[in-house]
Amino acid sequence: MKVTVTLIKADIGGWVGHSTVHPKQLELAKKKLQEAKENGLLIDYYVFHVGDDVQLLMTHTKGESNPEIHKLAWDTFVEITEKVSKPLKLYGAGQDLLAEAFSGNVRGMGPGVAEMEIEERKSEPIIVFAADKTAPSAWNFPLYKMFADPFNTAGLVIDPSMHDGFKFEVMDTLENKVVILNAPEELYDLLALIGSYERYVIRRVWRKRDDLIAAVASVTRLSLIAGKYVGKDDPVLIVRAQHGLPAVGEVLEAFSFPHLVEGFMRGSHYGPLMPVSLKDAQCTRFDGPPRVVALGFQLHNGVLEGPRDLFDDPAFDYTRRLAQEITDYVRRHGPFEPHRLPSAEMEYTTLPGVLEKLKDRFVPAEKIEAKIKETETHE
Ligand code: F6R
Ligand code: MG
Ligand code: MG
């Protein structure tokens, strides 16, 4: 049976500030998706949140980029904005709904999307990841670890069905182009691209042996769509696991190191990506640190058996503690790089204004002595 797993998310207003969502937003989302399930549009759904993003996980048989499914998500976000976010004056009500009206597909309209149409295997474990206060490049490191690094994924070496490796689709987010690279043969080329967070982002991964789709990430750059800052495009990711793919534990192992990601306060800082349970999926200190949740499901004929809140486990306590130490360390840099992002990647900046104000006071370096003398004579 072919099933499509679609995850669509948006920030449509925060409670309080950008920290988390309001329970009434989730209630209304559940009501809308329950209706769609009863009408037969959806097989199943799960509504959750990470930080200030509402997440709509849906299963159906309509395929990817289906207008009915995308419209359901869009209408749900609009209704929540009108009926909950605006009346409660939640912060940034409707902030990710960038288009005036729905036009067939939510891609490019603000919300983030990850979806995959799959033939359900005999048993189909999937893990859905959602992160807040970061950007799609946050998945580059863990996807590389899962599907290309034998020090993370033992199966790459010892499971004959994975031994051929995986194919990575890398997107150039500035030029809107993609390239497919093979691992392990082209590892160094792959790393040359995906180590550059500001531009290259992994969008999909397939098993090389049979082109089985293994992972799909959301890739949107709200800042490029809107032409101005509207918030970092907190990303989502769907990963299939086991039986010739990385095991659940190998997939999760990729998050055991809290690597530095772009985002955090004002979308303008580096901070560690901290794996958390659903109950800790709110952003606090310095609007962060950036967080990720992992929800496991056993799919059966499209039914989402779950979730298992996979980071709700003492095995990740050490990673969380390390993430807090790293947060403390980077935070002490205050407004200095490399805690603060380089100018071109910052979502907020006063630099052009400061430069404009100082433009007449900048003099060629060799003329500064004369300028100082001139100032002294005037005094
Ligand atoms: C980051 C984020 C927040 C805000 C910050 C300031 O993605 O959403 O860190 O940038 O809270 O928000 P404003 O400027 O709306 O007060
Ligand atoms: Mg927000
Ligand atoms: Mg957010």
mmCIF file of C-alpha atoms and ligand atoms in Angstrom:
data_model
loop_
_atom_site.group_PDB
_atom_site.id
_atom_site.type_symbol
_atom_site.label_atom_id
_atom_site.label_comp_id
_atom_site.label_asym_id
_atom_site.label_seq_id
_atom_site.Cartn_x
_atom_site.Cartn_y
_atom_site.Cartn_z
ATOM 1 C CA MET A 1 0.000 0.000 0.000
ATOM 2 C CA LYS A 2 1.300 3.471 -0.922
ATOM 3 C CA VAL A 3 1.053 5.956 1.921
ATOM 4 C CA THR A 4 2.122 9.577 2.038
ATOM 5 C CA VAL A 5 3.488 10.982 5.261
ATOM 6 C CA THR A 6 3.184 14.780 5.271
ATOM 7 C CA LEU A 7 4.466 17.089 7.961
ATOM 8 C CA ILE A 8 3.558 20.764 7.612
ATOM 9 C CA LYS A 9 4.465 23.338 10.240
ATOM 10 C CA ALA A 10 4.174 27.038 10.866
ATOM 11 C CA ASP A 11 4.734 29.648 13.528
ATOM 12 C CA ILE A 12 1.359 31.348 13.767
ATOM 13 C CA GLY A 13 1.844 33.092 17.071
ATOM 14 C CA GLY A 14 3.816 32.446 20.242
ATOM 15 C CA TRP A 15 2.788 32.094 23.901
ATOM 16 C CA VAL A 16 4.687 33.877 25.543
ATOM 17 C CA GLY A 17 6.871 35.778 23.058
ATOM 18 C CA HIS A 18 8.540 33.178 20.839
ATOM 19 C CA SER A 19 8.816 30.504 23.558
ATOM 20 C CA THR A 20 5.996 28.066 22.859
ATOM 21 C CA VAL A 21 2.448 27.667 21.455
ATOM 22 C CA HIS A 22 -0.917 28.073 23.241
ATOM 23 C CA PRO A 23 -2.893 24.902 24.067
ATOM 24 C CA LYS A 24 -5.953 26.392 22.316
ATOM 25 C CA GLN A 25 -3.982 26.510 19.048
ATOM 26 C CA LEU A 26 -3.261 22.782 19.319
ATOM 27 C CA GLU A 27 -6.864 22.021 20.293
ATOM 28 C CA LEU A 28 -8.210 23.739 17.195
ATOM 29 C CA ALA A 29 -5.596 22.041 14.989
ATOM 30 C CA LYS A 30 -6.681 18.640 16.347
ATOM 31 C CA LYS A 31 -10.342 19.460 15.718
ATOM 32 C CA LYS A 32 -9.631 20.388 12.073
ATOM 33 C CA LEU A 33 -7.544 17.293 11.391
ATOM 34 C CA GLN A 34 -10.030 15.030 13.178
ATOM 35 C CA GLU A 35 -12.750 16.354 10.856
ATOM 36 C CA ALA A 36 -10.520 15.630 7.855
ATOM 37 C CA LYS A 37 -9.950 12.108 9.168
ATOM 38 C CA GLU A 38 -13.689 11.569 9.565
ATOM 39 C CA ASN A 39 -14.269 12.882 6.032
ATOM 40 C CA GLY A 40 -11.781 10.335 4.727
ATOM 41 C CA LEU A 41 -9.164 12.844 3.513
ATOM 42 C CA LEU A 42 -6.640 11.729 6.133
ATOM 43 C CA ILE A 43 -5.894 8.229 7.334
ATOM 44 C CA ASP A 44 -4.383 9.539 10.553
ATOM 45 C CA TYR A 45 -2.740 12.590 12.102
ATOM 46 C CA TYR A 46 -0.752 13.784 15.087
ATOM 47 C CA VAL A 47 -0.620 17.400 16.244
ATOM 48 C CA PHE A 48 2.310 18.588 18.345
ATOM 49 C CA HIS A 49 4.640 21.529 18.731
ATOM 50 C CA VAL A 50 8.261 22.391 19.278
ATOM 51 C CA GLY A 51 8.850 25.879 20.642
ATOM 52 C CA ASP A 52 6.509 28.308 18.891
ATOM 53 C CA ASP A 53 5.822 26.097 15.852
ATOM 54 C CA VAL A 54 2.577 24.146 15.375
ATOM 55 C CA GLN A 55 3.281 20.800 13.691
ATOM 56 C CA LEU A 56 0.659 18.934 11.633
ATOM 57 C CA LEU A 57 1.729 15.353 10.930
ATOM 58 C CA MET A 58 -0.697 13.683 8.509
ATOM 59 C CA THR A 59 -0.963 10.390 6.609
ATOM 60 C CA HIS A 60 -3.057 9.871 3.464
ATOM 61 C CA THR A 61 -3.044 8.263 0.028
ATOM 62 C CA LYS A 62 -3.089 11.449 -2.078
ATOM 63 C CA GLY A 63 0.639 11.609 -2.854
ATOM 64 C CA GLU A 64 3.120 14.453 -2.340
ATOM 65 C CA SER A 65 2.258 18.135 -2.927
ATOM 66 C CA ASN A 66 -1.448 17.336 -2.994
ATOM 67 C CA PRO A 67 -3.548 20.543 -3.113
ATOM 68 C CA GLU A 68 -6.284 19.160 -0.830
ATOM 69 C CA ILE A 69 -3.826 18.171 1.881
ATOM 70 C CA HIS A 70 -1.832 21.405 1.597
ATOM 71 C CA LYS A 71 -5.054 23.435 1.656
ATOM 72 C CA LEU A 72 -6.171 21.609 4.792
ATOM 73 C CA ALA A 73 -2.928 22.657 6.512
ATOM 74 C CA TRP A 74 -3.109 26.224 5.204
ATOM 75 C CA ASP A 75 -6.766 26.645 6.226
ATOM 76 C CA THR A 76 -6.021 25.177 9.638
ATOM 77 C CA PHE A 77 -3.201 27.686 10.203
ATOM 78 C CA VAL A 78 -5.387 30.571 8.990
ATOM 79 C CA GLU A 79 -8.289 29.557 11.225
ATOM 80 C CA ILE A 80 -6.043 29.185 14.274
ATOM 81 C CA THR A 81 -4.570 32.614 13.550
ATOM 82 C CA GLU A 82 -8.016 34.213 13.289
ATOM 83 C CA LYS A 83 -9.766 32.357 16.112
ATOM 84 C CA VAL A 84 -6.945 31.954 18.640
ATOM 85 C CA SER A 85 -3.710 33.824 17.909
ATOM 86 C CA LYS A 86 -5.253 37.202 17.089
ATOM 87 C CA PRO A 87 -7.930 37.337 19.840
ATOM 88 C CA LEU A 88 -5.368 36.277 22.471
ATOM 89 C CA LYS A 89 -2.848 38.694 20.918
ATOM 90 C CA LEU A 90 -0.292 35.882 20.782
ATOM 91 C CA TYR A 91 3.116 37.098 19.719
ATOM 92 C CA GLY A 92 3.633 37.331 15.956
ATOM 93 C CA ALA A 93 0.102 36.038 15.173
ATOM 94 C CA GLY A 94 0.135 34.427 11.715
ATOM 95 C CA GLN A 95 3.808 35.307 11.186
ATOM 96 C CA ASP A 96 4.639 32.433 8.798
ATOM 97 C CA LEU A 97 1.551 32.867 6.589
ATOM 98 C CA LEU A 98 3.307 34.995 4.026
ATOM 99 C CA ALA A 99 0.962 34.614 1.056
ATOM 100 C CA GLU A 100 -2.315 36.525 0.758
ATOM 101 C CA ALA A 101 -4.276 33.436 -0.209
ATOM 102 C CA PHE A 102 -3.688 29.724 -0.782
ATOM 103 C CA SER A 103 -2.517 28.836 -4.274
ATOM 104 C CA GLY A 104 -2.299 25.069 -4.603
ATOM 105 C CA ASN A 105 0.750 24.218 -2.493
ATOM 106 C CA VAL A 106 2.045 25.639 0.792
ATOM 107 C CA ARG A 107 5.647 25.420 -0.455
ATOM 108 C CA GLY A 108 6.940 28.934 -0.897
ATOM 109 C CA MET A 109 4.028 30.412 1.073
ATOM 110 C CA GLY A 110 5.708 30.372 4.477
ATOM 111 C CA PRO A 111 4.962 27.051 6.221
ATOM 112 C CA GLY A 112 7.660 24.328 6.198
ATOM 113 C CA VAL A 113 6.932 20.958 4.559
ATOM 114 C CA ALA A 114 8.550 17.519 4.586
ATOM 115 C CA GLU A 115 6.703 14.693 2.886
ATOM 116 C CA MET A 116 7.382 11.271 1.422
ATOM 117 C CA GLU A 117 5.232 8.828 -0.472
ATOM 118 C CA ILE A 118 6.271 5.307 0.443
ATOM 119 C CA GLU A 119 5.345 1.724 -0.080
ATOM 120 C CA GLU A 120 4.930 0.552 3.517
ATOM 121 C CA ARG A 121 7.425 -2.170 4.286
ATOM 122 C CA LYS A 122 6.523 -5.278 6.294
ATOM 123 C CA SER A 123 7.229 -3.133 9.332
ATOM 124 C CA GLU A 124 7.725 0.620 8.951
ATOM 125 C CA PRO A 125 9.374 2.486 11.841
ATOM 126 C CA ILE A 126 9.627 6.226 11.141
ATOM 127 C CA ILE A 127 11.049 9.063 13.211
ATOM 128 C CA VAL A 128 9.820 12.611 12.846
ATOM 129 C CA PHE A 129 12.195 15.349 13.967
ATOM 130 C CA ALA A 130 11.181 18.976 14.509
ATOM 131 C CA ALA A 131 13.457 21.786 15.666
ATOM 132 C CA ASP A 132 12.931 25.357 16.847
ATOM 133 C CA LYS A 133 15.187 28.435 16.760
ATOM 134 C CA THR A 134 17.341 27.110 13.972
ATOM 135 C CA ALA A 135 17.440 26.596 10.187
ATOM 136 C CA PRO A 136 17.250 23.659 7.718
ATOM 137 C CA SER A 137 21.059 23.416 7.678
ATOM 138 C CA ALA A 138 20.743 22.043 11.241
ATOM 139 C CA TRP A 139 20.034 18.601 9.684
ATOM 140 C CA ASN A 140 23.229 18.518 7.564
ATOM 141 C CA PHE A 141 25.388 17.230 10.401
ATOM 142 C CA PRO A 142 23.037 14.536 11.793
ATOM 143 C CA LEU A 143 21.998 13.318 8.304
ATOM 144 C CA TYR A 144 25.643 12.941 7.392
ATOM 145 C CA LYS A 145 26.284 11.027 10.638
ATOM 146 C CA MET A 146 23.263 8.714 10.122
ATOM 147 C CA PHE A 147 23.788 7.833 6.481
ATOM 148 C CA ALA A 148 27.497 8.328 5.815
ATOM 149 C CA ASP A 149 29.547 7.965 9.000
ATOM 150 C CA PRO A 150 30.442 4.422 10.085
ATOM 151 C CA PHE A 151 31.543 5.758 13.476
ATOM 152 C CA ASN A 152 27.885 6.674 14.020
ATOM 153 C CA THR A 153 26.110 3.962 12.043
ATOM 154 C CA ALA A 154 27.645 0.545 12.496
ATOM 155 C CA GLY A 155 25.308 -0.878 9.833
ATOM 156 C CA LEU A 156 27.187 0.950 7.072
ATOM 157 C CA VAL A 157 30.045 -1.454 7.703
ATOM 158 C CA ILE A 158 28.414 -4.614 9.020
ATOM 159 C CA ASP A 159 24.943 -4.814 7.414
ATOM 160 C CA PRO A 160 25.278 -6.118 3.825
ATOM 161 C CA SER A 161 22.047 -4.357 2.790
ATOM 162 C CA MET A 162 23.456 -0.934 3.707
ATOM 163 C CA HIS A 163 27.027 -1.530 2.688
ATOM 164 C CA ASP A 164 26.653 0.131 -0.748
ATOM 165 C CA GLY A 165 25.841 3.423 0.932
ATOM 166 C CA PHE A 166 23.382 6.229 0.325
ATOM 167 C CA LYS A 167 22.658 9.055 -2.125
ATOM 168 C CA PHE A 168 22.277 12.611 -0.850
ATOM 169 C CA GLU A 169 20.316 15.333 -2.603
ATOM 170 C CA VAL A 170 21.948 18.648 -1.717
ATOM 171 C CA MET A 171 20.184 21.898 -2.437
ATOM 172 C CA ASP A 172 21.891 25.183 -3.219
ATOM 173 C CA THR A 173 19.377 27.445 -1.460
ATOM 174 C CA LEU A 174 20.642 30.615 -3.112
ATOM 175 C CA GLU A 175 20.484 29.382 -6.721
ATOM 176 C CA ASN A 176 17.567 26.993 -6.130
ATOM 177 C CA LYS A 177 19.453 24.054 -7.695
ATOM 178 C CA VAL A 178 20.102 20.509 -6.493
ATOM 179 C CA VAL A 179 22.917 18.004 -6.941
ATOM 180 C CA ILE A 180 22.907 14.290 -6.057
ATOM 181 C CA LEU A 181 26.072 12.942 -4.462
ATOM 182 C CA ASN A 182 26.955 9.348 -3.636
ATOM 183 C CA ALA A 183 28.366 8.229 -0.313
ATOM 184 C CA PRO A 184 30.894 6.811 0.373
ATOM 185 C CA GLU A 185 32.496 7.495 -3.063
ATOM 186 C CA GLU A 186 31.968 11.258 -3.055
ATOM 187 C CA LEU A 187 32.191 11.901 0.681
ATOM 188 C CA TYR A 188 34.707 14.700 0.401
ATOM 189 C CA ASP A 189 32.663 16.530 -2.252
ATOM 190 C CA LEU A 190 29.556 16.063 -0.111
ATOM 191 C CA LEU A 191 31.301 17.461 2.951
ATOM 192 C CA ALA A 192 32.712 20.377 0.962
ATOM 193 C CA LEU A 193 29.136 21.453 0.261
ATOM 194 C CA ILE A 194 27.170 20.570 3.397
ATOM 195 C CA GLY A 195 29.759 22.057 5.739
ATOM 196 C CA SER A 196 28.683 25.446 4.330
ATOM 197 C CA TYR A 197 25.504 26.039 6.279
ATOM 198 C CA GLU A 198 24.649 29.376 4.759
ATOM 199 C CA ARG A 199 24.043 27.876 1.344
ATOM 200 C CA TYR A 200 23.901 24.069 1.038
ATOM 201 C CA VAL A 201 21.234 21.952 2.697
ATOM 202 C CA ILE A 202 20.485 18.225 2.440
ATOM 203 C CA ARG A 203 16.932 17.713 1.205
ATOM 204 C CA ARG A 204 16.602 13.956 0.621
ATOM 205 C CA VAL A 205 18.503 10.714 1.153
ATOM 206 C CA TRP A 206 17.985 7.409 -0.700
ATOM 207 C CA ARG A 207 19.481 3.952 -0.236
ATOM 208 C CA LYS A 208 21.772 3.493 -3.201
ATOM 209 C CA ARG A 209 21.080 -0.199 -3.777
ATOM 210 C CA ASP A 210 17.417 0.262 -4.696
ATOM 211 C CA ASP A 211 16.666 4.012 -4.497
ATOM 212 C CA LEU A 212 14.492 3.491 -1.418
ATOM 213 C CA ILE A 213 13.675 6.901 0.041
ATOM 214 C CA ALA A 214 15.179 7.058 3.533
ATOM 215 C CA ALA A 215 14.882 10.692 4.682
ATOM 216 C CA VAL A 216 13.190 13.928 3.659
ATOM 217 C CA ALA A 217 13.796 17.360 5.158
ATOM 218 C CA SER A 218 11.979 20.658 4.847
ATOM 219 C CA VAL A 219 13.986 23.242 2.982
ATOM 220 C CA THR A 220 12.534 26.726 2.948
ATOM 221 C CA ARG A 221 14.243 30.004 3.491
ATOM 222 C CA LEU A 222 11.584 32.330 4.797
ATOM 223 C CA SER A 223 14.042 35.173 4.672
ATOM 224 C CA LEU A 224 14.492 34.619 0.915
ATOM 225 C CA ILE A 225 10.754 34.213 0.304
ATOM 226 C CA ALA A 226 9.786 37.315 2.228
ATOM 227 C CA GLY A 227 12.754 39.442 1.172
ATOM 228 C CA LYS A 228 13.055 40.528 4.776
ATOM 229 C CA TYR A 229 13.378 38.860 8.163
ATOM 230 C CA VAL A 230 10.334 36.906 9.246
ATOM 231 C CA GLY A 231 11.929 34.358 11.560
ATOM 232 C CA LYS A 232 14.241 31.424 10.988
ATOM 233 C CA ASP A 233 12.564 28.579 9.130
ATOM 234 C CA ASP A 234 12.605 26.088 11.960
ATOM 235 C CA PRO A 235 13.025 22.783 10.101
ATOM 236 C CA VAL A 236 11.416 19.330 10.143
ATOM 237 C CA LEU A 237 12.717 15.950 9.017
ATOM 238 C CA ILE A 238 11.211 12.487 8.425
ATOM 239 C CA VAL A 239 13.502 9.443 8.626
ATOM 240 C CA ARG A 240 12.683 5.785 7.979
ATOM 241 C CA ALA A 241 14.561 3.263 10.099
ATOM 242 C CA GLN A 242 15.632 -0.396 10.405
ATOM 243 C CA HIS A 243 15.898 -3.400 8.105
ATOM 244 C CA GLY A 244 18.577 -2.157 5.719
ATOM 245 C CA LEU A 245 18.355 1.456 6.922
ATOM 246 C CA PRO A 246 19.999 2.939 10.015
ATOM 247 C CA ALA A 247 18.456 1.420 13.156
ATOM 248 C CA VAL A 248 16.353 3.673 15.402
ATOM 249 C CA GLY A 249 19.329 3.852 17.755
ATOM 250 C CA GLU A 250 21.711 4.781 14.934
ATOM 251 C CA VAL A 251 19.351 7.529 13.785
ATOM 252 C CA LEU A 252 19.131 8.904 17.338
ATOM 253 C CA GLU A 253 22.869 8.523 17.931
ATOM 254 C CA ALA A 254 23.407 11.279 15.341
ATOM 255 C CA PHE A 255 21.920 13.738 17.871
ATOM 256 C CA SER A 256 24.094 12.667 20.790
ATOM 257 C CA PHE A 257 26.522 15.477 20.004
ATOM 258 C CA PRO A 258 24.920 18.932 20.448
ATOM 259 C CA HIS A 259 26.492 20.500 17.371
ATOM 260 C CA LEU A 260 26.395 24.242 16.808
ATOM 261 C CA VAL A 261 23.580 25.474 14.591
ATOM 262 C CA GLU A 262 22.476 28.841 13.260
ATOM 263 C CA GLY A 263 19.475 30.493 14.891
ATOM 264 C CA PHE A 264 19.007 31.098 18.621
ATOM 265 C CA MET A 265 18.262 34.694 19.688
ATOM 266 C CA ARG A 266 16.975 36.842 16.817
ATOM 267 C CA GLY A 267 18.029 34.158 14.340
ATOM 268 C CA SER A 268 21.482 35.719 14.535
ATOM 269 C CA HIS A 269 23.580 33.452 16.751
ATOM 270 C CA TYR A 270 25.199 30.049 16.918
ATOM 271 C CA GLY A 271 24.041 27.733 19.683
ATOM 272 C CA PRO A 272 24.048 23.981 20.387
ATOM 273 C CA LEU A 273 21.124 21.858 19.162
ATOM 274 C CA MET A 274 19.668 20.325 22.338
ATOM 275 C CA PRO A 275 17.587 17.112 22.036
ATOM 276 C CA VAL A 276 14.533 17.353 24.337
ATOM 277 C CA SER A 277 11.284 15.583 25.182
ATOM 278 C CA LEU A 278 7.932 17.086 24.173
ATOM 279 C CA LYS A 279 7.437 18.428 27.676
ATOM 280 C CA ASP A 280 10.682 20.418 27.400
ATOM 281 C CA ALA A 281 10.006 21.648 23.862
ATOM 282 C CA GLN A 282 9.857 25.320 24.788
ATOM 283 C CA CYS A 283 12.591 27.891 24.194
ATOM 284 C CA THR A 284 13.630 29.982 27.173
ATOM 285 C CA ARG A 285 17.221 31.024 27.784
ATOM 286 C CA PHE A 286 18.263 33.632 25.168
ATOM 287 C CA ASP A 287 15.201 32.388 23.228
ATOM 288 C CA GLY A 288 16.785 28.943 23.102
ATOM 289 C CA PRO A 289 18.947 27.041 23.154
ATOM 290 C CA PRO A 290 17.792 25.623 19.782
ATOM 291 C CA ARG A 291 15.835 22.443 20.453
ATOM 292 C CA VAL A 292 14.893 19.258 18.642
ATOM 293 C CA VAL A 293 12.261 16.629 19.442
ATOM 294 C CA ALA A 294 12.140 13.091 17.988
ATOM 295 C CA LEU A 295 8.831 11.259 17.715
ATOM 296 C CA GLY A 296 8.825 7.592 16.728
ATOM 297 C CA PHE A 297 5.867 5.862 15.050
ATOM 298 C CA GLN A 298 5.209 2.371 13.719
ATOM 299 C CA LEU A 299 3.161 2.956 10.576
ATOM 300 C CA HIS A 300 0.520 0.340 9.780
ATOM 301 C CA ASN A 301 -1.596 0.971 6.714
ATOM 302 C CA GLY A 302 -1.060 4.683 7.272
ATOM 303 C CA VAL A 303 -2.007 4.614 10.953
ATOM 304 C CA LEU A 304 0.541 6.424 13.125
ATOM 305 C CA GLU A 305 1.102 4.026 16.008
ATOM 306 C CA GLY A 306 2.720 6.344 18.511
ATOM 307 C CA PRO A 307 4.295 8.659 19.271
ATOM 308 C CA ARG A 308 7.215 7.442 21.296
ATOM 309 C CA ASP A 309 8.872 10.572 22.670
ATOM 310 C CA LEU A 310 12.367 9.297 21.926
ATOM 311 C CA PHE A 311 14.521 11.989 23.546
ATOM 312 C CA ASP A 312 12.555 11.569 26.798
ATOM 313 C CA ASP A 313 15.345 9.369 28.059
ATOM 314 C CA PRO A 314 18.199 9.727 30.566
ATOM 315 C CA ALA A 315 20.500 8.437 27.804
ATOM 316 C CA PHE A 316 20.310 11.981 26.401
ATOM 317 C CA ASP A 317 20.871 13.740 29.749
ATOM 318 C CA TYR A 318 24.581 13.974 29.117
ATOM 319 C CA THR A 319 24.005 15.572 25.689
ATOM 320 C CA ARG A 320 21.624 18.074 27.298
ATOM 321 C CA ARG A 321 24.132 18.904 30.026
ATOM 322 C CA LEU A 322 26.845 19.396 27.436
ATOM 323 C CA ALA A 323 24.480 21.602 25.411
ATOM 324 C CA GLN A 324 23.985 23.770 28.485
ATOM 325 C CA GLU A 325 27.712 24.061 29.063
ATOM 326 C CA ILE A 326 28.193 25.025 25.423
ATOM 327 C CA THR A 327 25.370 27.550 25.741
ATOM 328 C CA ASP A 328 27.105 29.110 28.712
ATOM 329 C CA TYR A 329 30.411 29.195 26.878
ATOM 330 C CA VAL A 330 29.129 30.775 23.658
ATOM 331 C CA ARG A 331 26.851 33.197 25.546
ATOM 332 C CA ARG A 332 29.856 34.744 27.251
ATOM 333 C CA HIS A 333 30.956 36.058 23.855
ATOM 334 C CA GLY A 334 27.961 38.392 23.959
ATOM 335 C CA PRO A 335 27.837 40.388 20.716
ATOM 336 C CA PHE A 336 31.150 38.996 19.428
ATOM 337 C CA GLU A 337 31.571 36.438 16.676
ATOM 338 C CA PRO A 338 31.575 33.469 16.519
ATOM 339 C CA HIS A 339 28.578 33.433 18.911
ATOM 340 C CA ARG A 340 26.970 36.143 16.792
ATOM 341 C CA LEU A 341 26.628 35.044 13.152
ATOM 342 C CA PRO A 342 28.696 36.742 10.447
ATOM 343 C CA SER A 343 26.956 39.902 9.179
ATOM 344 C CA ALA A 344 25.589 38.369 5.976
ATOM 345 C CA GLU A 345 23.750 35.606 7.872
ATOM 346 C CA MET A 346 22.211 37.762 10.601
ATOM 347 C CA GLU A 347 18.479 38.173 10.550
ATOM 348 C CA TYR A 348 18.633 41.462 12.443
ATOM 349 C CA THR A 349 21.243 44.085 11.819
ATOM 350 C CA THR A 350 21.888 47.699 12.602
ATOM 351 C CA LEU A 351 25.173 47.679 10.689
ATOM 352 C CA PRO A 352 23.998 49.622 7.594
ATOM 353 C CA GLY A 353 22.534 52.334 9.870
ATOM 354 C CA VAL A 354 25.700 52.534 11.964
ATOM 355 C CA LEU A 355 27.853 52.761 8.804
ATOM 356 C CA GLU A 356 25.608 55.473 7.383
ATOM 357 C CA LYS A 357 25.838 57.494 10.581
ATOM 358 C CA LEU A 358 29.638 57.215 10.655
ATOM 359 C CA LYS A 359 30.271 57.618 6.927
ATOM 360 C CA ASP A 360 31.684 61.160 7.141
ATOM 361 C CA ARG A 361 33.892 60.242 10.073
ATOM 362 C CA PHE A 362 35.702 57.484 8.165
ATOM 363 C CA VAL A 363 38.970 58.852 6.694
ATOM 364 C CA PRO A 364 41.777 57.111 4.799
ATOM 365 C CA ALA A 365 43.964 55.421 7.425
ATOM 366 C CA GLU A 366 47.098 57.394 6.388
ATOM 367 C CA LYS A 367 45.296 60.702 6.889
ATOM 368 C CA ILE A 368 44.191 60.058 10.466
ATOM 369 C CA GLU A 369 47.096 62.070 12.013
ATOM 370 C CA ALA A 370 46.058 65.178 10.067
ATOM 371 C CA LYS A 371 42.439 64.618 11.108
ATOM 372 C CA ILE A 372 43.404 64.339 14.782
ATOM 373 C CA LYS A 373 45.442 67.594 14.512
ATOM 374 C CA GLU A 374 42.488 69.298 12.825
ATOM 375 C CA THR A 375 40.211 68.215 15.673
ATOM 376 C CA GLU A 376 42.781 69.407 18.270
ATOM 377 C CA THR A 377 43.045 72.887 16.624
ATOM 378 C CA HIS A 378 39.281 73.196 16.713
ATOM 379 C CA GLU A 379 39.191 72.440 20.440
HETATM 380 C C1 F6R B 1 14.310 33.786 16.660
HETATM 381 C C2 F6R B 1 13.123 34.420 17.254
HETATM 382 C C3 F6R B 1 13.292 35.271 18.450
HETATM 383 C C4 F6R B 1 13.055 36.739 18.115
HETATM 384 C C5 F6R B 1 13.302 37.652 19.343
HETATM 385 C C6 F6R B 1 13.013 39.117 19.080
HETATM 386 O O1 F6R B 1 13.969 33.034 15.548
HETATM 387 O O2 F6R B 1 12.024 34.278 16.763
HETATM 388 O O3 F6R B 1 14.537 35.074 19.051
HETATM 389 O O4 F6R B 1 13.882 37.131 17.055
HETATM 390 O O5 F6R B 1 12.485 37.231 20.413
HETATM 391 O O6 F6R B 1 11.738 39.251 18.570
HETATM 392 P P1 F6R B 1 11.059 40.664 18.285
HETATM 393 O O7 F6R B 1 11.992 41.465 17.423
HETATM 394 O O8 F6R B 1 9.780 40.339 17.606
HETATM 395 O O9 F6R B 1 10.866 41.318 19.630
HETATM 396 MG MG MG B 2 7.831 33.026 16.693
HETATM 397 MG MG MG B 3 9.870 28.864 15.777
#
